[in-house]
Amino acid sequence: MPVDLLFQSAALSVRHYRCAAGLGARPYDEQHRGFTAALVLSGAFGYRLEGREHELVPGAVLAGRPGQDYRCTHDHVCGDQCLSLHLAEETVEALVGDTRRWRGMGLPPTAGLMVAGALLTSAARGRGTLALEEAALLFSRRFLTQTEAAEDTPTVSARDRRRAVEGALLIEARATEPLDLAAGAAAAGLSPWHYLRLFRAVLGVTPHQYLLRCRLRRAARLLAEEGRSITDVAYDAGFADLSNFVRSFRKAAGISPRAFRRAARGERKFLQEAPAGRFLG
């Protein structure tokens, strides 16, 4: 698997993984060598850890602890990309106080993770002026705040898992367009109620929640990388109403879109003061 080392220090490293495994490729067991959190950028794959199965789509996170055995499967989509963070034990302790709180799991694409992930992705691409190490630490902190509320994925048939994954990738590809539950259900060949229940069971979020989070991720990337107005960013990301965008973004990131842009541009004074405002924490 091609791997690019983007950053490395005693505290953490950041790597870009590109997997080209074909559909139905034979899986094999692997083991986490440290504290790992990998953000899915594109594609989709299955993640089996300690008897639990997770389907990971763009915006979801694969996490592991040292010594945990895991297996990745490719039953639905060919190819995926991830940004993987590898943290030293001392770094995890500094972030959370107790390394036991770092759980191995597949975490659904929450709103906060999508926004923090966009900031991490922009830094990895060399866009904006926020250092990659800073973005990685902010993302790690946001990941840790999400894990305690995460739920285990229920048992679902392979066919239904495929339907949910394909539905998520459709939403991700068309997030800037008007989409509703009926359109996704029709594409999956299900009634809206069955589609909603299936999507939530497999991916841990509803179709509308995932649509909103895809739009927030796109908006965060535009804020971090480009100089267009907040209004233009909102509409380009698929929001039909500016006030709804600002309200949704503030809820996800803990700060306004304008303040997020300042942080993404690496204003050190702002980043030092940000924890009081719950920025990505």
Short mmCIF file of C-alpha atoms in Angstrom, two decimals, residues 18-266:
data_model
loop_
_atom_site.label_atom_id
_atom_site.label_comp_id
_atom_site.label_asym_id
_atom_site.label_seq_id
_atom_site.Cartn_x
_atom_site.Cartn_y
_atom_site.Cartn_z
CA ARG A 18 -3.71 5.01 -0.51
CA CYS A 19 -5.27 1.56 -0.71
CA ALA A 20 -6.01 0.09 -4.13
CA ALA A 21 -7.41 -3.26 -2.95
CA GLY A 22 -10.00 -4.61 -5.35
CA LEU A 23 -13.52 -5.66 -4.50
CA GLY A 24 -13.52 -8.81 -2.44
CA ALA A 25 -9.75 -8.71 -1.93
CA ARG A 26 -8.64 -11.32 0.58
CA PRO A 27 -8.34 -9.64 3.99
CA TYR A 28 -5.54 -10.41 6.40
CA ASP A 29 -4.99 -9.69 10.06
CA GLU A 30 -2.90 -6.70 11.09
CA GLN A 31 -1.96 -5.17 14.43
CA HIS A 32 -1.88 -1.60 15.67
CA ARG A 33 1.60 -0.69 16.83
CA GLY A 34 0.59 2.47 18.65
CA PHE A 35 -2.21 4.93 19.30
CA THR A 36 -3.74 5.47 15.87
CA ALA A 37 -6.58 7.54 14.42
CA ALA A 38 -7.11 7.45 10.65
CA LEU A 39 -9.52 9.82 8.91
CA VAL A 40 -11.18 8.36 5.80
CA LEU A 41 -10.79 10.81 2.90
CA SER A 42 -12.40 8.86 0.09
CA GLY A 43 -13.78 5.43 -0.77
CA ALA A 44 -15.04 3.02 1.87
CA PHE A 45 -13.96 -0.17 3.63
CA GLY A 46 -14.88 -2.46 6.50
CA TYR A 47 -13.01 -2.46 9.81
CA ARG A 48 -13.18 -5.47 12.13
CA LEU A 49 -11.84 -5.05 15.64
CA GLU A 50 -12.40 -7.23 18.70
CA GLY A 51 -15.45 -8.92 17.24
CA ARG A 52 -17.13 -5.68 16.09
CA GLU A 53 -17.65 -4.68 12.45
CA HIS A 54 -17.70 -1.09 11.22
CA GLU A 55 -18.31 0.32 7.73
CA LEU A 56 -16.15 3.41 7.23
CA VAL A 57 -17.05 6.11 4.70
CA PRO A 58 -15.55 9.58 4.08
CA GLY A 59 -15.44 11.48 7.36
CA ALA A 60 -15.39 8.37 9.56
CA VAL A 61 -12.40 7.46 11.72
CA LEU A 62 -10.55 4.19 12.28
CA ALA A 63 -8.87 4.07 15.70
CA GLY A 64 -6.69 1.58 17.49
CA ARG A 65 -4.54 1.00 20.57
CA PRO A 66 -1.11 -0.68 20.76
CA GLY A 67 -1.35 -4.45 20.35
CA GLN A 68 -4.91 -4.58 19.02
CA ASP A 69 -5.47 -6.98 16.11
CA TYR A 70 -7.71 -5.77 13.30
CA ARG A 71 -8.78 -6.57 9.75
CA CYS A 72 -9.80 -4.32 6.85
CA THR A 73 -12.27 -5.66 4.28
CA HIS A 74 -13.20 -4.42 0.82
CA ASP A 75 -16.62 -5.86 0.03
CA HIS A 76 -18.36 -2.80 -1.43
CA VAL A 77 -15.98 -0.26 -2.99
CA CYS A 78 -12.61 -0.45 -4.70
CA GLY A 79 -9.94 1.84 -3.27
CA ASP A 80 -9.77 4.31 -0.39
CA GLN A 81 -7.54 7.01 1.07
CA CYS A 82 -6.85 7.91 4.71
CA LEU A 83 -4.87 10.42 6.71
CA SER A 84 -3.44 8.45 9.62
CA LEU A 85 -2.22 9.95 12.89
CA HIS A 86 0.16 7.98 15.11
CA LEU A 87 0.55 9.46 18.58
CA ALA A 88 3.18 8.80 21.23
CA GLU A 89 1.90 7.59 24.60
CA GLU A 90 3.05 10.84 26.22
CA THR A 91 1.02 12.83 23.69
CA VAL A 92 -2.15 10.86 24.44
CA GLU A 93 -1.59 11.38 28.16
CA ALA A 94 -1.18 15.11 27.61
CA LEU A 95 -4.40 15.25 25.58
CA VAL A 96 -6.65 13.19 27.81
CA GLY A 97 -4.79 12.38 31.05
CA ASP A 98 -5.30 8.60 30.82
CA THR A 99 -4.36 6.49 27.80
CA ARG A 100 -7.15 4.04 28.64
CA ARG A 101 -9.62 6.58 27.26
CA TRP A 102 -8.15 6.07 23.77
CA ARG A 103 -10.48 3.40 22.42
CA GLY A 104 -9.99 1.14 19.42
CA MET A 105 -13.10 1.56 17.29
CA GLY A 106 -14.71 2.72 14.08
CA LEU A 107 -16.20 6.14 14.75
CA PRO A 108 -19.08 7.49 12.60
CA PRO A 109 -18.64 10.80 10.75
CA THR A 110 -19.79 13.28 13.41
CA ALA A 111 -20.16 16.96 12.62
CA GLY A 112 -17.20 17.96 14.77
CA LEU A 113 -14.95 15.33 13.23
CA MET A 114 -15.91 16.42 9.71
CA VAL A 115 -14.94 20.03 10.46
CA ALA A 116 -11.75 19.09 12.31
CA GLY A 117 -10.96 16.63 9.52
CA ALA A 118 -11.28 19.36 6.90
CA LEU A 119 -8.79 21.47 8.84
CA LEU A 120 -6.41 18.50 9.07
CA THR A 121 -6.80 17.75 5.36
CA SER A 122 -6.10 21.35 4.36
CA ALA A 123 -2.97 21.42 6.50
CA ALA A 124 -1.81 18.12 4.96
CA ARG A 125 -2.27 19.61 1.50
CA GLY A 126 -0.18 22.63 2.44
CA ARG A 127 -3.13 25.01 2.16
CA GLY A 128 -3.50 27.85 4.63
CA THR A 129 -0.86 28.51 7.27
CA LEU A 130 -1.89 26.27 10.17
CA ALA A 131 0.91 23.79 10.86
CA LEU A 132 0.10 20.13 10.23
CA GLU A 133 1.18 19.19 13.77
CA GLU A 134 -1.25 21.73 15.21
CA ALA A 135 -4.11 20.49 13.03
CA ALA A 136 -3.30 16.88 13.98
CA LEU A 137 -3.43 17.67 17.71
CA LEU A 138 -6.72 19.55 17.34
CA PHE A 139 -8.18 16.62 15.42
CA SER A 140 -6.95 14.12 18.02
CA ARG A 141 -8.56 16.11 20.79
CA ARG A 142 -11.87 16.24 18.90
CA PHE A 143 -11.68 12.49 18.30
CA LEU A 144 -11.24 11.86 22.02
CA THR A 145 -14.29 13.95 22.89
CA GLN A 146 -16.44 11.86 20.55
CA THR A 147 -15.47 8.34 21.59
CA GLU A 148 -17.30 8.03 24.88
CA ALA A 149 -20.71 8.63 23.27
CA ALA A 150 -20.07 6.22 20.38
CA GLU A 151 -22.30 3.18 20.01
CA ASP A 152 -21.43 -0.31 18.84
CA THR A 153 -22.57 -1.19 15.33
CA PRO A 154 -25.40 -3.77 15.29
CA THR A 155 -25.27 -6.92 13.20
CA VAL A 156 -26.49 -6.24 9.64
CA SER A 157 -26.39 -8.41 6.51
CA ALA A 158 -23.68 -7.88 3.90
CA ARG A 159 -26.29 -6.81 1.35
CA ASP A 160 -27.68 -4.13 3.64
CA ARG A 161 -24.18 -2.93 4.53
CA ARG A 162 -23.52 -2.47 0.83
CA ARG A 163 -26.73 -0.47 0.43
CA ALA A 164 -25.80 1.85 3.29
CA VAL A 165 -22.24 2.39 2.04
CA GLU A 166 -23.42 3.08 -1.52
CA GLY A 167 -25.99 5.51 -0.13
CA ALA A 168 -23.32 7.38 1.82
CA LEU A 169 -21.01 7.64 -1.19
CA LEU A 170 -23.92 8.96 -3.27
CA ILE A 171 -24.56 11.65 -0.66
CA GLU A 172 -20.86 12.50 -0.46
CA ALA A 173 -20.63 12.90 -4.24
CA ARG A 174 -23.79 15.03 -4.51
CA ALA A 175 -23.71 16.91 -1.22
CA THR A 176 -23.95 20.34 -2.86
CA GLU A 177 -27.18 19.35 -4.62
CA PRO A 178 -30.72 19.28 -3.17
CA LEU A 179 -31.11 15.76 -1.75
CA ASP A 180 -33.83 14.22 0.38
CA LEU A 181 -34.60 10.92 2.05
CA ALA A 182 -36.86 9.79 -0.78
CA ALA A 183 -34.09 10.13 -3.40
CA GLY A 184 -31.66 8.04 -1.37
CA ALA A 185 -34.30 5.43 -0.64
CA ALA A 186 -35.21 5.16 -4.31
CA ALA A 187 -31.56 4.66 -5.28
CA ALA A 188 -31.28 1.88 -2.68
CA GLY A 189 -34.57 0.27 -3.74
CA LEU A 190 -36.08 0.68 -0.26
CA SER A 191 -38.90 2.58 1.37
CA PRO A 192 -37.80 5.82 3.08
CA TRP A 193 -38.37 4.28 6.54
CA HIS A 194 -36.35 1.14 5.83
CA TYR A 195 -33.59 3.18 4.20
CA LEU A 196 -33.40 5.52 7.21
CA ARG A 197 -33.27 2.64 9.68
CA LEU A 198 -30.68 0.74 7.65
CA PHE A 199 -28.41 3.75 7.10
CA ARG A 200 -28.45 4.60 10.80
CA ALA A 201 -27.80 1.01 11.86
CA VAL A 202 -24.76 0.57 9.60
CA LEU A 203 -23.11 4.00 9.67
CA GLY A 204 -24.20 5.43 13.00
CA VAL A 205 -25.78 8.56 11.50
CA THR A 206 -28.94 9.32 9.51
CA PRO A 207 -28.77 10.25 5.80
CA HIS A 208 -29.62 13.87 6.56
CA GLN A 209 -26.98 14.08 9.28
CA TYR A 210 -24.38 12.71 6.89
CA LEU A 211 -25.46 15.15 4.17
CA LEU A 212 -25.12 18.07 6.58
CA ARG A 213 -21.69 16.87 7.71
CA CYS A 214 -20.45 16.48 4.12
CA ARG A 215 -21.50 20.08 3.51
CA LEU A 216 -19.78 21.23 6.69
CA ARG A 217 -16.59 19.46 5.66
CA ARG A 218 -16.63 21.17 2.27
CA ALA A 219 -17.34 24.54 3.90
CA ALA A 220 -14.47 24.07 6.37
CA ARG A 221 -12.09 23.25 3.53
CA LEU A 222 -13.17 26.35 1.59
CA LEU A 223 -12.75 28.51 4.67
CA ALA A 224 -9.28 27.12 5.32
CA GLU A 225 -8.01 27.28 1.75
CA GLU A 226 -9.74 30.13 -0.07
CA GLY A 227 -10.55 33.78 0.44
CA ARG A 228 -14.15 33.90 -0.77
CA SER A 229 -16.86 35.44 1.40
CA ILE A 230 -18.67 33.51 4.14
CA THR A 231 -21.88 33.80 2.11
CA ASP A 232 -20.29 32.32 -0.99
CA VAL A 233 -18.79 29.49 1.06
CA ALA A 234 -22.21 28.66 2.49
CA TYR A 235 -23.88 28.46 -0.90
CA ASP A 236 -20.97 26.65 -2.57
CA ALA A 237 -21.10 23.99 0.17
CA GLY A 238 -24.79 23.34 -0.49
CA PHE A 239 -26.48 25.42 2.22
CA ALA A 240 -29.54 27.33 1.01
CA ASP A 241 -29.58 29.71 3.96
CA LEU A 242 -26.65 31.67 5.43
CA SER A 243 -28.02 31.79 8.97
CA ASN A 244 -28.54 28.02 8.98
CA PHE A 245 -24.96 27.54 7.81
CA VAL A 246 -23.51 29.79 10.51
CA ARG A 247 -25.62 28.12 13.20
CA SER A 248 -24.71 24.58 12.04
CA PHE A 249 -21.03 25.42 11.69
CA ARG A 250 -20.84 27.00 15.14
CA LYS A 251 -22.52 23.95 16.66
CA ALA A 252 -20.04 21.60 14.95
CA ALA A 253 -16.81 23.56 15.50
CA GLY A 254 -17.62 25.53 18.63
CA ILE A 255 -16.74 28.79 16.86
CA SER A 256 -18.12 30.85 13.98
CA PRO A 257 -17.01 30.36 10.35
CA ARG A 258 -15.12 33.66 10.52
CA ALA A 259 -13.26 32.63 13.66
CA PHE A 260 -12.53 29.22 12.15
CA ARG A 261 -10.94 30.95 9.15
CA ARG A 262 -8.69 32.91 11.52
CA ALA A 263 -7.64 29.68 13.23
CA ALA A 264 -7.03 27.92 9.93
CA ARG A 265 -4.70 30.75 8.96
CA GLY A 266 -2.64 30.02 12.04
#
